[in-house]
């Protein structure tokens, strides 16, 4: 059974701080890694994806991938109250679009 | 681009009734996915289609669930008969080739 694990949270960070969200996966054959953001009552929306070991930056967001340790993380710099949401980690094996999701980490950015 | 369109947005039905959820993928996308989301289990893949053909239905919970994709612009997920444990949010998503998924707004199903 291929699994994706996330701490459910809530993770609480003050406004302006760095939020660090982590995800581990069970299968070394995993190929692609995605972070989705989901606001309460809304659908998941793609934030970032990463395929290779190392860091990938997009604005305030940085995805980090370490295939040897089987984890992927998402850093959010200068956290804003509007970043408060559930962040879903997703992994693919084989077919790039067939995603297996973690249960998500709820992030709360406090004023 | 209108995005992935799902209907209805909300469905309330009684146990034993048939429920049909509908999805229109983004035009030009050739893969379509049905997911179910609950608090306990998160997002679970039920079935996905590639070029209108079901590829993997291993996530369909039981024979009460069925899905069809008669053409590239329409898919249905049917539950017959429905049970209270089927209550969840059902998402449809589509993609082109191996691009990331685009999700619809979901259908919130409540079975009483």
PDB file of C-alpha atoms in Angstrom:
ATOM      1  CA  UNK A   1       0.000   0.000   0.000  1.00  0.00           C
ATOM      2  CA  UNK A   2       1.529   3.272  -1.132  1.00  0.00           C
ATOM      3  CA  UNK A   3       1.116   5.870   1.609  1.00  0.00           C
ATOM      4  CA  UNK A   4       1.575   9.592   2.029  1.00  0.00           C
ATOM      5  CA  UNK A   5       1.826  10.854   5.598  1.00  0.00           C
ATOM      6  CA  UNK A   6       1.270  14.343   6.949  1.00  0.00           C
ATOM      7  CA  UNK A   7       0.845  15.760  10.433  1.00  0.00           C
ATOM      8  CA  UNK A   8      -2.780  16.876  10.656  1.00  0.00           C
ATOM      9  CA  UNK A   9      -1.957  19.940  12.752  1.00  0.00           C
ATOM     10  CA  UNK A  10      -3.118  22.536  13.301  1.00  0.00           C
ATOM     11  CA  UNK A  11       0.208  24.224  12.745  1.00  0.00           C
ATOM     12  CA  UNK A  12       0.006  27.716  14.166  1.00  0.00           C
ATOM     13  CA  UNK A  13       2.484  30.413  13.101  1.00  0.00           C
ATOM     14  CA  UNK A  14       2.437  34.173  13.639  1.00  0.00           C
ATOM     15  CA  UNK A  15       1.999  36.521  10.708  1.00  0.00           C
ATOM     16  CA  UNK A  16       5.313  37.174   8.975  1.00  0.00           C
ATOM     17  CA  UNK A  17       6.947  33.952  10.161  1.00  0.00           C
ATOM     18  CA  UNK A  18       8.025  30.961   8.081  1.00  0.00           C
ATOM     19  CA  UNK A  19       5.616  28.032   8.007  1.00  0.00           C
ATOM     20  CA  UNK A  20       7.170  24.630   7.412  1.00  0.00           C
ATOM     21  CA  UNK A  21       4.954  21.780   6.247  1.00  0.00           C
ATOM     22  CA  UNK A  22       6.273  18.249   5.939  1.00  0.00           C
ATOM     23  CA  UNK A  23       5.256  15.095   4.127  1.00  0.00           C
ATOM     24  CA  UNK A  24       6.716  11.597   3.931  1.00  0.00           C
ATOM     25  CA  UNK A  25       5.931   8.883   1.429  1.00  0.00           C
ATOM     26  CA  UNK A  26       6.370   5.152   1.485  1.00  0.00           C
ATOM     27  CA  UNK A  27       7.526   4.162  -1.987  1.00  0.00           C
ATOM     28  CA  UNK A  28      10.968   4.977  -3.350  1.00  0.00           C
ATOM     29  CA  UNK A  29       9.590   4.673  -6.870  1.00  0.00           C
ATOM     30  CA  UNK A  30       7.635   7.899  -6.448  1.00  0.00           C
ATOM     31  CA  UNK A  31       8.197  10.237  -9.341  1.00  0.00           C
ATOM     32  CA  UNK A  32       6.390  13.536  -8.883  1.00  0.00           C
ATOM     33  CA  UNK A  33       5.386  15.544  -5.850  1.00  0.00           C
ATOM     34  CA  UNK A  34       2.717  18.182  -5.503  1.00  0.00           C
ATOM     35  CA  UNK A  35       1.445  20.618  -2.916  1.00  0.00           C
ATOM     36  CA  UNK A  36      -2.200  21.655  -3.025  1.00  0.00           C
ATOM     37  CA  UNK A  37      -3.915  24.256  -0.865  1.00  0.00           C
ATOM     38  CA  UNK A  38      -7.526  23.772   0.174  1.00  0.00           C
ATOM     39  CA  UNK A  39      -9.601  26.433   1.860  1.00  0.00           C
ATOM     40  CA  UNK A  40     -12.529  25.251   3.962  1.00  0.00           C
ATOM     41  CA  UNK A  41     -15.421  24.260   1.739  1.00  0.00           C
ATOM     42  CA  UNK A  42     -13.413  24.741  -1.446  1.00  0.00           C
ATOM     43  CA  UNK A  43     -11.611  22.480  -3.872  1.00  0.00           C
ATOM     44  CA  UNK A  44      -7.861  21.797  -3.813  1.00  0.00           C
ATOM     45  CA  UNK A  45      -5.757  24.182  -5.869  1.00  0.00           C
ATOM     46  CA  UNK A  46      -2.229  23.493  -7.039  1.00  0.00           C
ATOM     47  CA  UNK A  47       0.529  25.544  -5.417  1.00  0.00           C
ATOM     48  CA  UNK A  48       3.711  23.835  -6.564  1.00  0.00           C
ATOM     49  CA  UNK A  49       5.142  20.652  -7.970  1.00  0.00           C
ATOM     50  CA  UNK A  50       8.668  19.261  -7.834  1.00  0.00           C
ATOM     51  CA  UNK A  51      10.321  16.355  -9.600  1.00  0.00           C
ATOM     52  CA  UNK A  52      14.008  16.564  -8.712  1.00  0.00           C
ATOM     53  CA  UNK A  53      15.939  16.539  -5.469  1.00  0.00           C
ATOM     54  CA  UNK A  54      16.621  19.954  -4.012  1.00  0.00           C
ATOM     55  CA  UNK A  55      14.676  23.168  -3.707  1.00  0.00           C
ATOM     56  CA  UNK A  56      12.222  24.861  -6.010  1.00  0.00           C
ATOM     57  CA  UNK A  57      11.125  28.403  -5.286  1.00  0.00           C
ATOM     58  CA  UNK A  58       8.034  30.284  -6.470  1.00  0.00           C
ATOM     59  CA  UNK A  59       7.416  33.600  -4.792  1.00  0.00           C
ATOM     60  CA  UNK A  60       6.905  33.065  -1.071  1.00  0.00           C
ATOM     61  CA  UNK A  61       6.751  29.299  -1.520  1.00  0.00           C
ATOM     62  CA  UNK A  62       9.657  26.840  -1.584  1.00  0.00           C
ATOM     63  CA  UNK A  63       9.259  23.118  -2.137  1.00  0.00           C
ATOM     64  CA  UNK A  64      12.052  20.845  -0.947  1.00  0.00           C
ATOM     65  CA  UNK A  65      12.495  17.242  -2.037  1.00  0.00           C
ATOM     66  CA  UNK A  66      14.787  14.617  -0.553  1.00  0.00           C
ATOM     67  CA  UNK A  67      14.249  11.297  -2.286  1.00  0.00           C
ATOM     68  CA  UNK A  68      16.841   9.453  -0.207  1.00  0.00           C
ATOM     69  CA  UNK A  69      14.933  10.288   2.971  1.00  0.00           C
ATOM     70  CA  UNK A  70      11.547  10.078   1.225  1.00  0.00           C
ATOM     71  CA  UNK A  71      10.230  13.408   2.323  1.00  0.00           C
ATOM     72  CA  UNK A  72       8.997  16.564   0.691  1.00  0.00           C
ATOM     73  CA  UNK A  73       8.358  19.856   2.431  1.00  0.00           C
ATOM     74  CA  UNK A  74       6.762  23.202   1.723  1.00  0.00           C
ATOM     75  CA  UNK A  75       8.066  26.429   3.214  1.00  0.00           C
ATOM     76  CA  UNK A  76       5.906  29.535   3.226  1.00  0.00           C
ATOM     77  CA  UNK A  77       7.843  32.711   3.915  1.00  0.00           C
ATOM     78  CA  UNK A  78       6.257  35.856   5.338  1.00  0.00           C
ATOM     79  CA  UNK A  79       3.107  33.935   6.246  1.00  0.00           C
ATOM     80  CA  UNK A  80      -0.145  35.843   5.863  1.00  0.00           C
ATOM     81  CA  UNK A  81      -3.575  35.222   7.411  1.00  0.00           C
ATOM     82  CA  UNK A  82      -4.777  34.400   3.883  1.00  0.00           C
ATOM     83  CA  UNK A  83      -2.398  31.422   3.910  1.00  0.00           C
ATOM     84  CA  UNK A  84      -4.569  29.789   6.584  1.00  0.00           C
ATOM     85  CA  UNK A  85      -5.826  26.630   4.913  1.00  0.00           C
ATOM     86  CA  UNK A  86      -5.221  22.905   4.705  1.00  0.00           C
ATOM     87  CA  UNK A  87      -2.158  21.930   2.689  1.00  0.00           C
ATOM     88  CA  UNK A  88      -2.282  18.602   0.891  1.00  0.00           C
ATOM     89  CA  UNK A  89       0.796  16.710  -0.200  1.00  0.00           C
ATOM     90  CA  UNK A  90       0.334  14.451  -3.224  1.00  0.00           C
ATOM     91  CA  UNK A  91       2.605  11.901  -4.850  1.00  0.00           C
ATOM     92  CA  UNK A  92       2.492  10.003  -8.109  1.00  0.00           C
ATOM     93  CA  UNK A  93       3.786   6.578  -8.998  1.00  0.00           C
ATOM     94  CA  UNK A  94       3.954   5.771 -12.690  1.00  0.00           C
ATOM     95  CA  UNK A  95       1.113   7.696 -14.288  1.00  0.00           C
ATOM     96  CA  UNK A  96       2.011  11.269 -13.541  1.00  0.00           C
ATOM     97  CA  UNK A  97      -1.544  12.427 -13.092  1.00  0.00           C
ATOM     98  CA  UNK A  98      -2.697   9.650 -10.772  1.00  0.00           C
ATOM     99  CA  UNK A  99      -2.164  11.308  -7.412  1.00  0.00           C
ATOM    100  CA  UNK A 100      -2.194   9.780  -3.943  1.00  0.00           C
ATOM    101  CA  UNK A 101      -2.909  12.424  -1.333  1.00  0.00           C
ATOM    102  CA  UNK A 102      -1.953  12.793   2.288  1.00  0.00           C
ATOM    103  CA  UNK A 103      -4.709  13.761   4.702  1.00  0.00           C
ATOM    104  CA  UNK A 104      -3.397  17.326   4.879  1.00  0.00           C
ATOM    105  CA  UNK A 105      -1.960  19.728   7.448  1.00  0.00           C
ATOM    106  CA  UNK A 106      -4.123  22.562   8.677  1.00  0.00           C
ATOM    107  CA  UNK A 107      -2.176  25.828   8.878  1.00  0.00           C
ATOM    108  CA  UNK A 108      -3.308  28.747  11.002  1.00  0.00           C
ATOM    109  CA  UNK A 109      -1.554  32.088  10.600  1.00  0.00           C
ATOM    110  CA  UNK A 110      -2.274  34.294  13.588  1.00  0.00           C
ATOM    111  CA  UNK A 111      -2.223  38.078  13.746  1.00  0.00           C
TER     112      UNK A 111
ATOM    113  CA  UNK B   1     -11.727  28.526 -19.562  1.00  0.00           C
ATOM    114  CA  UNK B   2     -14.660  27.535 -17.323  1.00  0.00           C
ATOM    115  CA  UNK B   3     -12.686  24.931 -15.422  1.00  0.00           C
ATOM    116  CA  UNK B   4     -14.012  21.551 -14.352  1.00  0.00           C
ATOM    117  CA  UNK B   5     -17.756  21.786 -13.827  1.00  0.00           C
ATOM    118  CA  UNK B   6     -19.577  19.525 -11.404  1.00  0.00           C
ATOM    119  CA  UNK B   7     -23.258  19.229 -10.640  1.00  0.00           C
ATOM    120  CA  UNK B   8     -25.082  19.322  -8.397  1.00  0.00           C
ATOM    121  CA  UNK B   9     -23.140  21.322  -5.779  1.00  0.00           C
ATOM    122  CA  UNK B  10     -25.172  19.790  -2.974  1.00  0.00           C
ATOM    123  CA  UNK B  11     -27.238  16.614  -2.886  1.00  0.00           C
ATOM    124  CA  UNK B  12     -29.325  15.386   0.019  1.00  0.00           C
ATOM    125  CA  UNK B  13     -31.006  12.040  -0.386  1.00  0.00           C
ATOM    126  CA  UNK B  14     -32.444   9.231   1.650  1.00  0.00           C
ATOM    127  CA  UNK B  15     -30.778   5.907   2.165  1.00  0.00           C
ATOM    128  CA  UNK B  16     -31.574   3.498  -0.637  1.00  0.00           C
ATOM    129  CA  UNK B  17     -32.034   6.139  -3.314  1.00  0.00           C
ATOM    130  CA  UNK B  18     -29.963   6.382  -6.470  1.00  0.00           C
ATOM    131  CA  UNK B  19     -27.553   9.300  -6.717  1.00  0.00           C
ATOM    132  CA  UNK B  20     -25.917  10.551  -9.912  1.00  0.00           C
ATOM    133  CA  UNK B  21     -23.063  13.026  -9.866  1.00  0.00           C
ATOM    134  CA  UNK B  22     -21.978  14.767 -13.052  1.00  0.00           C
ATOM    135  CA  UNK B  23     -18.745  16.210 -14.328  1.00  0.00           C
ATOM    136  CA  UNK B  24     -17.638  18.176 -17.370  1.00  0.00           C
ATOM    137  CA  UNK B  25     -13.840  18.238 -17.670  1.00  0.00           C
ATOM    138  CA  UNK B  26     -11.787  21.079 -19.079  1.00  0.00           C
ATOM    139  CA  UNK B  27     -11.967  21.044 -22.858  1.00  0.00           C
ATOM    140  CA  UNK B  28      -8.949  19.278 -24.333  1.00  0.00           C
ATOM    141  CA  UNK B  29      -8.085  17.354 -21.167  1.00  0.00           C
ATOM    142  CA  UNK B  30      -7.845  13.640 -21.819  1.00  0.00           C
ATOM    143  CA  UNK B  31      -7.764  12.263 -18.263  1.00  0.00           C
ATOM    144  CA  UNK B  32     -10.580  12.442 -15.749  1.00  0.00           C
ATOM    145  CA  UNK B  33     -10.518  11.458 -12.099  1.00  0.00           C
ATOM    146  CA  UNK B  34     -13.179  10.959  -9.442  1.00  0.00           C
ATOM    147  CA  UNK B  35     -12.096  11.516  -5.833  1.00  0.00           C
ATOM    148  CA  UNK B  36     -14.001  11.280  -2.565  1.00  0.00           C
ATOM    149  CA  UNK B  37     -13.040  13.383   0.471  1.00  0.00           C
ATOM    150  CA  UNK B  38     -13.962  12.706   4.083  1.00  0.00           C
ATOM    151  CA  UNK B  39     -12.529  13.978   7.339  1.00  0.00           C
ATOM    152  CA  UNK B  40     -11.383  10.517   8.337  1.00  0.00           C
ATOM    153  CA  UNK B  41      -9.812   9.325   5.083  1.00  0.00           C
ATOM    154  CA  UNK B  42      -8.954  12.500   3.234  1.00  0.00           C
ATOM    155  CA  UNK B  43      -8.948  12.468  -0.572  1.00  0.00           C
ATOM    156  CA  UNK B  44      -9.305   8.997  -2.037  1.00  0.00           C
ATOM    157  CA  UNK B  45      -9.101   8.193  -5.728  1.00  0.00           C
ATOM    158  CA  UNK B  46     -12.149   6.216  -6.821  1.00  0.00           C
ATOM    159  CA  UNK B  47     -11.578   5.795 -10.551  1.00  0.00           C
ATOM    160  CA  UNK B  48      -9.835   7.465 -13.437  1.00  0.00           C
ATOM    161  CA  UNK B  49     -10.327   7.522 -17.179  1.00  0.00           C
ATOM    162  CA  UNK B  50      -7.872   8.138 -19.960  1.00  0.00           C
ATOM    163  CA  UNK B  51      -9.304   9.030 -23.371  1.00  0.00           C
ATOM    164  CA  UNK B  52     -12.769   8.039 -22.060  1.00  0.00           C
ATOM    165  CA  UNK B  53     -11.593   4.529 -21.095  1.00  0.00           C
ATOM    166  CA  UNK B  54     -11.599   3.458 -17.416  1.00  0.00           C
ATOM    167  CA  UNK B  55      -8.008   2.693 -16.488  1.00  0.00           C
ATOM    168  CA  UNK B  56      -8.099   2.026 -12.774  1.00  0.00           C
ATOM    169  CA  UNK B  57     -11.246   1.498 -10.710  1.00  0.00           C
ATOM    170  CA  UNK B  58      -9.544  -0.175  -7.770  1.00  0.00           C
ATOM    171  CA  UNK B  59     -10.640   2.654  -5.494  1.00  0.00           C
ATOM    172  CA  UNK B  60     -14.349   2.144  -6.109  1.00  0.00           C
ATOM    173  CA  UNK B  61     -15.558   0.981  -2.695  1.00  0.00           C
ATOM    174  CA  UNK B  62     -18.098  -1.600  -3.830  1.00  0.00           C
ATOM    175  CA  UNK B  63     -20.486  -2.594  -6.557  1.00  0.00           C
ATOM    176  CA  UNK B  64     -22.932   0.097  -5.530  1.00  0.00           C
ATOM    177  CA  UNK B  65     -20.610   2.595  -7.199  1.00  0.00           C
ATOM    178  CA  UNK B  66     -20.283   2.890 -10.964  1.00  0.00           C
ATOM    179  CA  UNK B  67     -18.785   5.495 -13.279  1.00  0.00           C
ATOM    180  CA  UNK B  68     -19.093   6.175 -16.972  1.00  0.00           C
ATOM    181  CA  UNK B  69     -17.514   8.492 -19.472  1.00  0.00           C
ATOM    182  CA  UNK B  70     -19.552   8.294 -22.679  1.00  0.00           C
ATOM    183  CA  UNK B  71     -17.575  11.072 -24.366  1.00  0.00           C
ATOM    184  CA  UNK B  72     -14.662  13.412 -23.786  1.00  0.00           C
ATOM    185  CA  UNK B  73     -16.810  16.125 -22.246  1.00  0.00           C
ATOM    186  CA  UNK B  74     -18.971  14.265 -19.745  1.00  0.00           C
ATOM    187  CA  UNK B  75     -18.706  11.749 -16.934  1.00  0.00           C
ATOM    188  CA  UNK B  76     -21.051  10.424 -14.281  1.00  0.00           C
ATOM    189  CA  UNK B  77     -20.562   8.728 -10.933  1.00  0.00           C
ATOM    190  CA  UNK B  78     -23.571   6.768  -9.767  1.00  0.00           C
ATOM    191  CA  UNK B  79     -24.326   5.291  -6.356  1.00  0.00           C
ATOM    192  CA  UNK B  80     -27.178   2.791  -6.192  1.00  0.00           C
ATOM    193  CA  UNK B  81     -28.392   2.213  -3.549  1.00  0.00           C
ATOM    194  CA  UNK B  82     -26.917   5.019  -1.462  1.00  0.00           C
ATOM    195  CA  UNK B  83     -26.008   4.569   2.209  1.00  0.00           C
ATOM    196  CA  UNK B  84     -25.276   7.092   4.999  1.00  0.00           C
ATOM    197  CA  UNK B  85     -21.575   6.144   4.927  1.00  0.00           C
ATOM    198  CA  UNK B  86     -21.405   7.435   1.366  1.00  0.00           C
ATOM    199  CA  UNK B  87     -21.815  10.987   2.703  1.00  0.00           C
ATOM    200  CA  UNK B  88     -18.753  12.923   1.578  1.00  0.00           C
ATOM    201  CA  UNK B  89     -17.560  15.533  -0.874  1.00  0.00           C
ATOM    202  CA  UNK B  90     -16.997  14.066  -4.317  1.00  0.00           C
ATOM    203  CA  UNK B  91     -14.505  15.832  -6.551  1.00  0.00           C
ATOM    204  CA  UNK B  92     -13.964  15.448 -10.239  1.00  0.00           C
ATOM    205  CA  UNK B  93     -10.603  16.474 -11.686  1.00  0.00           C
ATOM    206  CA  UNK B  94      -9.102  16.518 -15.150  1.00  0.00           C
ATOM    207  CA  UNK B  95      -5.685  16.833 -16.714  1.00  0.00           C
ATOM    208  CA  UNK B  96      -3.978  16.840 -20.075  1.00  0.00           C
ATOM    209  CA  UNK B  97      -1.274  14.220 -20.658  1.00  0.00           C
ATOM    210  CA  UNK B  98       0.737  14.215 -17.440  1.00  0.00           C
ATOM    211  CA  UNK B  99      -0.014  17.743 -16.316  1.00  0.00           C
ATOM    212  CA  UNK B 100      -1.176  18.459 -12.745  1.00  0.00           C
ATOM    213  CA  UNK B 101      -4.815  17.933 -11.880  1.00  0.00           C
ATOM    214  CA  UNK B 102      -7.457  20.656 -12.008  1.00  0.00           C
ATOM    215  CA  UNK B 103     -10.311  20.078  -9.599  1.00  0.00           C
ATOM    216  CA  UNK B 104     -13.972  20.949  -9.880  1.00  0.00           C
ATOM    217  CA  UNK B 105     -15.834  22.593  -7.003  1.00  0.00           C
ATOM    218  CA  UNK B 106     -17.113  19.274  -5.737  1.00  0.00           C
ATOM    219  CA  UNK B 107     -20.497  17.806  -4.867  1.00  0.00           C
ATOM    220  CA  UNK B 108     -21.364  17.580  -1.192  1.00  0.00           C
ATOM    221  CA  UNK B 109     -23.462  14.445  -0.750  1.00  0.00           C
ATOM    222  CA  UNK B 110     -25.517  13.813   2.356  1.00  0.00           C
ATOM    223  CA  UNK B 111     -27.348  10.508   2.684  1.00  0.00           C
ATOM    224  CA  UNK B 112     -29.827  10.377   5.559  1.00  0.00           C
TER     225      UNK B 112
END
